XYZ file of C-alpha atoms in Angstrom:
368
model
C 79.576 30.064 -11.734
C 82.564 32.509 -10.875
C 82.005 35.973 -11.999
C 85.076 37.770 -13.128
C 85.330 41.438 -13.485
C 87.285 42.993 -16.341
C 88.300 46.570 -16.064
C 88.721 48.824 -19.017
C 88.366 52.253 -20.075
C 85.571 51.277 -22.565
C 85.201 48.160 -24.761
C 85.946 49.725 -28.068
C 88.014 47.814 -30.763
C 91.557 47.942 -29.402
C 94.449 45.313 -28.869
C 93.549 44.692 -25.125
C 89.771 44.466 -25.690
C 90.297 42.350 -28.625
C 92.407 39.961 -26.692
C 89.911 39.642 -23.875
C 86.667 39.162 -26.224
C 88.796 36.526 -27.902
C 89.028 34.657 -24.585
C 85.482 35.291 -23.447
C 84.146 33.792 -26.632
C 86.026 30.606 -26.070
C 85.750 30.181 -22.158
C 82.976 27.742 -20.631
C 80.560 30.489 -19.578
C 78.691 27.824 -17.438
C 81.658 28.096 -15.274
C 83.141 31.532 -15.769
C 81.183 34.530 -16.747
C 82.938 37.779 -17.389
C 81.358 41.094 -16.556
C 82.967 44.701 -17.468
C 83.823 47.829 -15.236
C 84.221 50.715 -17.841
C 85.033 54.298 -17.357
C 82.817 55.759 -19.746
C 79.057 56.143 -20.382
C 79.077 56.140 -23.990
C 78.203 52.817 -26.033
C 81.220 50.757 -27.186
C 81.927 48.619 -30.037
C 81.956 45.338 -28.217
C 78.736 46.014 -25.734
C 76.278 44.528 -27.429
C 78.141 41.139 -28.039
C 79.009 41.395 -24.213
C 75.584 41.313 -23.388
C 74.620 38.680 -25.767
C 77.149 36.179 -24.303
C 75.715 36.922 -20.705
C 77.967 39.852 -19.530
C 76.979 42.834 -17.717
C 78.586 46.174 -18.207
C 78.772 48.418 -15.377
C 80.020 52.249 -15.562
C 82.060 54.610 -13.114
C 83.204 58.040 -13.411
C 86.561 58.429 -15.392
C 89.344 59.061 -13.138
C 90.872 62.463 -13.158
C 92.693 62.811 -9.929
C 90.632 65.997 -8.926
C 87.534 63.677 -8.590
C 89.269 61.287 -6.542
C 86.710 61.144 -3.697
C 83.759 60.429 -6.197
C 85.684 57.929 -7.856
C 86.413 55.974 -4.716
C 83.018 56.311 -3.533
C 81.648 54.928 -6.759
C 83.694 52.008 -6.478
C 82.992 51.600 -2.820
C 79.306 51.380 -3.758
C 79.801 49.145 -6.733
C 81.699 46.395 -4.756
C 79.217 46.620 -1.651
C 76.522 46.008 -4.072
C 78.086 43.183 -6.180
C 79.378 40.682 -3.781
C 78.887 37.859 -6.262
C 81.998 39.224 -8.087
C 85.013 37.171 -7.015
C 87.795 38.121 -9.211
C 88.914 41.405 -10.567
C 91.107 41.257 -13.711
C 92.460 45.010 -14.273
C 93.442 45.983 -17.594
C 93.376 49.871 -17.081
C 96.634 50.967 -15.720
C 96.553 54.534 -14.598
C 94.089 54.002 -11.734
C 94.658 50.365 -11.143
C 95.909 50.843 -7.506
C 92.630 52.407 -6.506
C 90.210 50.067 -7.997
C 92.314 46.827 -7.107
C 92.629 48.048 -3.631
C 88.996 48.967 -3.017
C 88.155 45.413 -4.846
C 90.856 43.633 -2.360
C 89.139 45.304 0.539
C 85.887 43.833 -0.488
C 87.244 40.365 -0.523
C 88.068 40.090 -4.465
C 91.013 38.460 -5.748
C 92.793 41.042 -7.783
C 94.922 40.794 -10.919
C 96.758 43.591 -12.901
C 97.373 43.108 -16.603
C 100.090 45.039 -18.602
C 99.501 45.417 -22.417
C 102.455 47.753 -23.481
C 106.302 48.341 -22.989
C 108.395 51.519 -22.553
C 107.772 54.241 -24.843
C 110.697 55.415 -26.928
C 109.853 59.045 -26.201
C 109.487 59.900 -22.709
C 106.826 62.674 -21.676
C 104.951 64.283 -18.667
C 102.108 61.923 -19.502
C 104.317 58.784 -19.493
C 106.197 59.808 -16.203
C 102.877 60.304 -14.411
C 101.686 57.042 -15.755
C 104.492 55.375 -14.274
C 104.196 57.100 -10.977
C 100.563 56.224 -10.476
C 100.857 52.496 -11.680
C 103.879 51.931 -9.342
C 101.632 51.487 -6.302
C 100.142 48.531 -8.361
C 102.902 46.458 -7.480
C 101.947 46.386 -3.794
C 98.434 46.112 -4.482
C 97.532 43.333 -7.026
C 97.558 39.766 -5.747
C 98.754 38.411 -9.372
C 100.203 39.938 -12.335
C 99.824 39.293 -16.108
C 101.979 40.486 -19.169
C 101.081 40.088 -22.709
C 104.799 39.822 -22.803
C 107.926 39.303 -20.582
C 108.807 42.946 -21.625
C 105.465 44.285 -20.864
C 105.283 42.663 -17.432
C 108.920 44.140 -16.661
C 108.109 47.763 -17.926
C 105.005 47.990 -15.707
C 105.697 45.662 -12.811
C 109.338 45.546 -12.483
C 112.052 42.557 -13.157
C 111.600 40.938 -9.593
C 107.865 40.532 -10.134
C 107.970 39.961 -13.840
C 110.303 36.738 -13.168
C 108.272 35.694 -9.834
C 105.849 32.933 -9.341
C 103.318 35.882 -9.017
C 103.285 36.751 -12.556
C 102.633 34.975 -15.880
C 102.701 35.952 -19.591
C 99.021 35.713 -20.755
C 99.550 35.399 -24.612
C 97.124 37.337 -27.051
C 95.811 34.228 -28.501
C 93.843 34.046 -31.644
C 91.364 31.715 -33.538
C 93.612 30.694 -36.041
C 91.052 29.622 -38.529
C 89.450 32.979 -38.487
C 92.664 34.664 -39.591
C 93.751 32.070 -42.004
C 94.255 33.367 -45.709
C 91.219 33.272 -47.954
C 91.336 33.659 -51.744
C 87.497 34.184 -51.695
C 87.823 37.301 -49.194
C 90.758 38.548 -51.155
C 88.740 38.762 -54.603
C 85.488 39.700 -52.917
C 86.898 42.749 -51.113
C 89.351 43.955 -53.834
C 86.212 43.836 -56.420
C 84.369 45.962 -53.654
C 86.806 48.620 -53.526
C 87.742 48.594 -57.338
C 90.935 47.038 -57.119
C 92.761 45.081 -59.833
C 96.406 44.513 -59.807
C 97.242 47.087 -57.151
C 100.099 46.214 -54.548
C 98.070 46.640 -51.035
C 99.609 48.088 -48.027
C 97.617 47.569 -44.934
C 97.500 48.820 -41.531
C 95.310 48.124 -38.441
C 95.168 50.210 -35.237
C 93.507 53.041 -33.293
C 94.425 56.364 -34.474
C 96.314 57.375 -31.576
C 100.058 58.725 -31.009
C 101.362 55.178 -30.293
C 100.312 53.863 -33.537
C 102.737 56.535 -35.420
C 100.412 56.959 -38.093
C 101.956 60.409 -39.487
C 105.051 58.504 -40.103
C 103.411 55.625 -41.711
C 101.827 58.219 -44.268
C 105.275 59.363 -44.827
C 106.174 55.949 -45.707
C 103.491 55.248 -48.139
C 104.051 58.565 -49.666
C 107.674 57.206 -50.526
C 106.212 53.902 -51.535
C 103.875 55.324 -53.682
C 106.456 57.515 -55.322
C 108.510 54.256 -56.050
C 105.362 52.549 -57.270
C 102.182 54.295 -58.448
C 100.129 51.087 -58.388
C 100.105 51.132 -54.509
C 97.234 51.785 -52.219
C 96.984 51.945 -48.321
C 94.054 50.337 -46.353
C 93.792 51.959 -42.747
C 91.533 50.013 -40.552
C 90.556 51.621 -37.216
C 89.254 54.965 -35.767
C 90.337 57.449 -32.948
C 90.996 61.101 -32.228
C 93.820 61.558 -34.601
C 91.986 60.186 -37.748
C 90.972 63.780 -38.973
C 94.456 65.257 -38.891
C 95.692 61.927 -40.664
C 93.076 62.229 -43.397
C 93.975 66.013 -43.767
C 97.649 64.905 -44.271
C 96.926 62.371 -46.966
C 95.000 65.198 -48.896
C 97.982 67.409 -48.456
C 100.124 64.795 -50.138
C 97.478 64.201 -52.862
C 97.106 60.706 -51.999
C 93.265 60.523 -51.144
C 92.548 58.293 -54.130
C 95.315 55.952 -52.791
C 94.408 55.760 -49.104
C 91.167 53.956 -47.714
C 90.095 54.751 -44.240
C 87.579 52.046 -43.460
C 86.982 52.991 -39.869
C 86.405 50.022 -37.250
C 85.524 46.688 -39.178
C 83.962 43.903 -37.621
C 85.420 41.849 -40.695
C 88.807 43.129 -39.886
C 90.361 39.699 -40.434
C 89.013 39.362 -43.996
C 90.946 42.412 -44.779
C 94.229 40.650 -44.039
C 93.726 38.430 -47.057
C 93.333 41.779 -49.357
C 96.832 43.041 -47.993
C 99.879 42.121 -49.855
C 101.893 43.482 -46.864
C 101.482 44.892 -43.356
C 103.023 47.784 -42.369
C 103.452 48.908 -38.473
C 105.404 51.498 -37.250
C 104.405 51.956 -33.738
C 106.410 53.698 -31.175
C 106.052 51.023 -28.487
C 103.766 48.030 -27.900
C 103.292 45.285 -25.385
C 102.889 42.256 -27.818
C 100.456 43.526 -30.379
C 97.562 40.984 -31.308
C 97.499 42.569 -34.879
C 100.972 41.072 -35.792
C 100.054 37.391 -34.362
C 96.817 37.778 -36.677
C 98.751 39.054 -39.354
C 101.403 36.133 -39.173
C 98.574 33.698 -38.859
C 97.340 35.166 -42.434
C 100.703 34.516 -43.634
C 101.528 37.994 -44.581
C 104.922 39.711 -45.004
C 105.392 42.228 -42.142
C 107.458 45.534 -41.808
C 107.300 47.107 -38.480
C 109.194 48.921 -35.888
C 111.917 47.415 -33.736
C 110.615 48.956 -30.609
C 108.161 46.160 -30.591
C 109.191 43.223 -28.387
C 111.055 40.623 -30.338
C 108.709 38.064 -28.708
C 106.217 38.851 -31.371
C 108.432 37.209 -34.237
C 106.750 33.904 -34.924
C 107.613 33.430 -38.687
C 110.574 34.517 -40.735
C 108.479 36.569 -42.932
C 108.597 39.783 -40.419
C 111.379 42.691 -40.632
C 111.936 45.080 -37.906
C 113.344 48.286 -38.440
C 114.435 51.228 -36.464
C 112.099 54.299 -36.397
C 115.605 56.531 -36.445
C 115.629 55.306 -40.188
C 114.013 57.748 -42.508
C 110.555 57.075 -44.459
C 112.602 56.584 -47.916
C 114.430 53.550 -46.000
C 111.100 52.222 -44.894
C 109.623 52.510 -48.132
C 112.462 50.749 -49.847
C 112.338 47.807 -47.445
C 108.613 47.510 -48.252
C 109.135 47.463 -51.887
C 112.020 44.726 -51.454
C 109.505 42.590 -49.611
C 106.808 43.266 -52.303
C 107.429 39.787 -53.751
C 107.673 37.711 -50.412
C 105.195 35.099 -50.727
C 102.733 34.311 -47.853
C 103.635 31.892 -45.256
C 101.621 28.729 -46.131
C 99.184 27.117 -43.632
C 101.316 24.030 -43.101
C 103.969 26.303 -41.641
C 101.828 27.785 -38.844
C 102.842 25.092 -36.242
C 104.662 27.858 -34.174
C 101.869 29.956 -34.036
C 99.441 27.237 -33.372
C 101.472 26.150 -30.526
C 101.801 29.255 -28.497
C 98.908 31.333 -29.704
C 95.703 29.004 -30.143
C 92.880 30.426 -28.403
C 91.483 27.222 -27.075
C 94.415 26.415 -25.287
C 94.797 29.984 -23.854
C 91.230 30.077 -22.800
C 91.354 26.746 -21.013
C 94.238 27.783 -18.942
C 92.710 31.220 -18.039
C 89.525 29.539 -16.968
C 91.696 27.043 -14.894
C 93.698 29.828 -13.267
C 90.602 31.749 -12.349
C 89.018 28.645 -10.866
C 91.853 27.794 -8.627
C 92.176 31.291 -7.332
C 88.778 31.177 -5.638
C 88.849 27.390 -4.098
């Protein structure tokens, strides 16, 4: 059996974490087993499931630059004590050049994985991230991007278009996310809904997801049609500030904060439209899931066009004001769901069984 170490900050319910868990559930675990190296001591959303699937979770200190010696020492000790780990697959970018280099020095095959594209708005944090991650280009043996744009952003065009880099698509179990009339009726009844128009969003409450602007847009939608409600699935450190903004707008009876849900797939059938105004993304798996459900989608044009798999998705510039966005949502209100028979393009490129088999084969070939 090959033991592959997946490196994250923590295994909470985010896009990259969902992607790797989708693959983990479908690989042949008698041949390839995943372990996880995390940079937190708190219990995370997927921890119990990882252990049930036979994986192990190891923790090292969170890298803060000032604790560099402690961090490197912890990694040195870890890899010396775990020679059974043969491949290290790094999803955490900021310190990848450190942990991948130490893994490599201990005989591991190393992979760097990019999950995001260039932010529209530059900041000191983004500059430092680029500075720290640049060294990864000289460290990793191989590179993955969730899209071509994500690979180019982090690793540069030369690597992104070389034979040392592949696009590993954010595949899903299509049946899990297919539209269900039963789920729609049950959940609408649970939340006391009758004929309301439901706007939905799934994402962490962090700056990237642009929740403040999303609330501005929904306020305009609600002004145009008072029979609308908004569902926000997810959690994060900005949640309390968004809840406060919703109360300021007097929309607390029309916005549902559900937190992180293990049955998020069921909510897609409740939504009538999916709203996703992210500042930047690699290739968001939530939009693949929403398209697999057949949902009409309105999202920002800062997201890579590689995510467009159906004709039911509209991209809008974030330079447009909330009123413009709201009118676009209202215009798509009567758009019908894409039928299951029209999902061939998603099945061809994003089927989880096909992708998990490819990844397992990739891992096996790298240690032969």
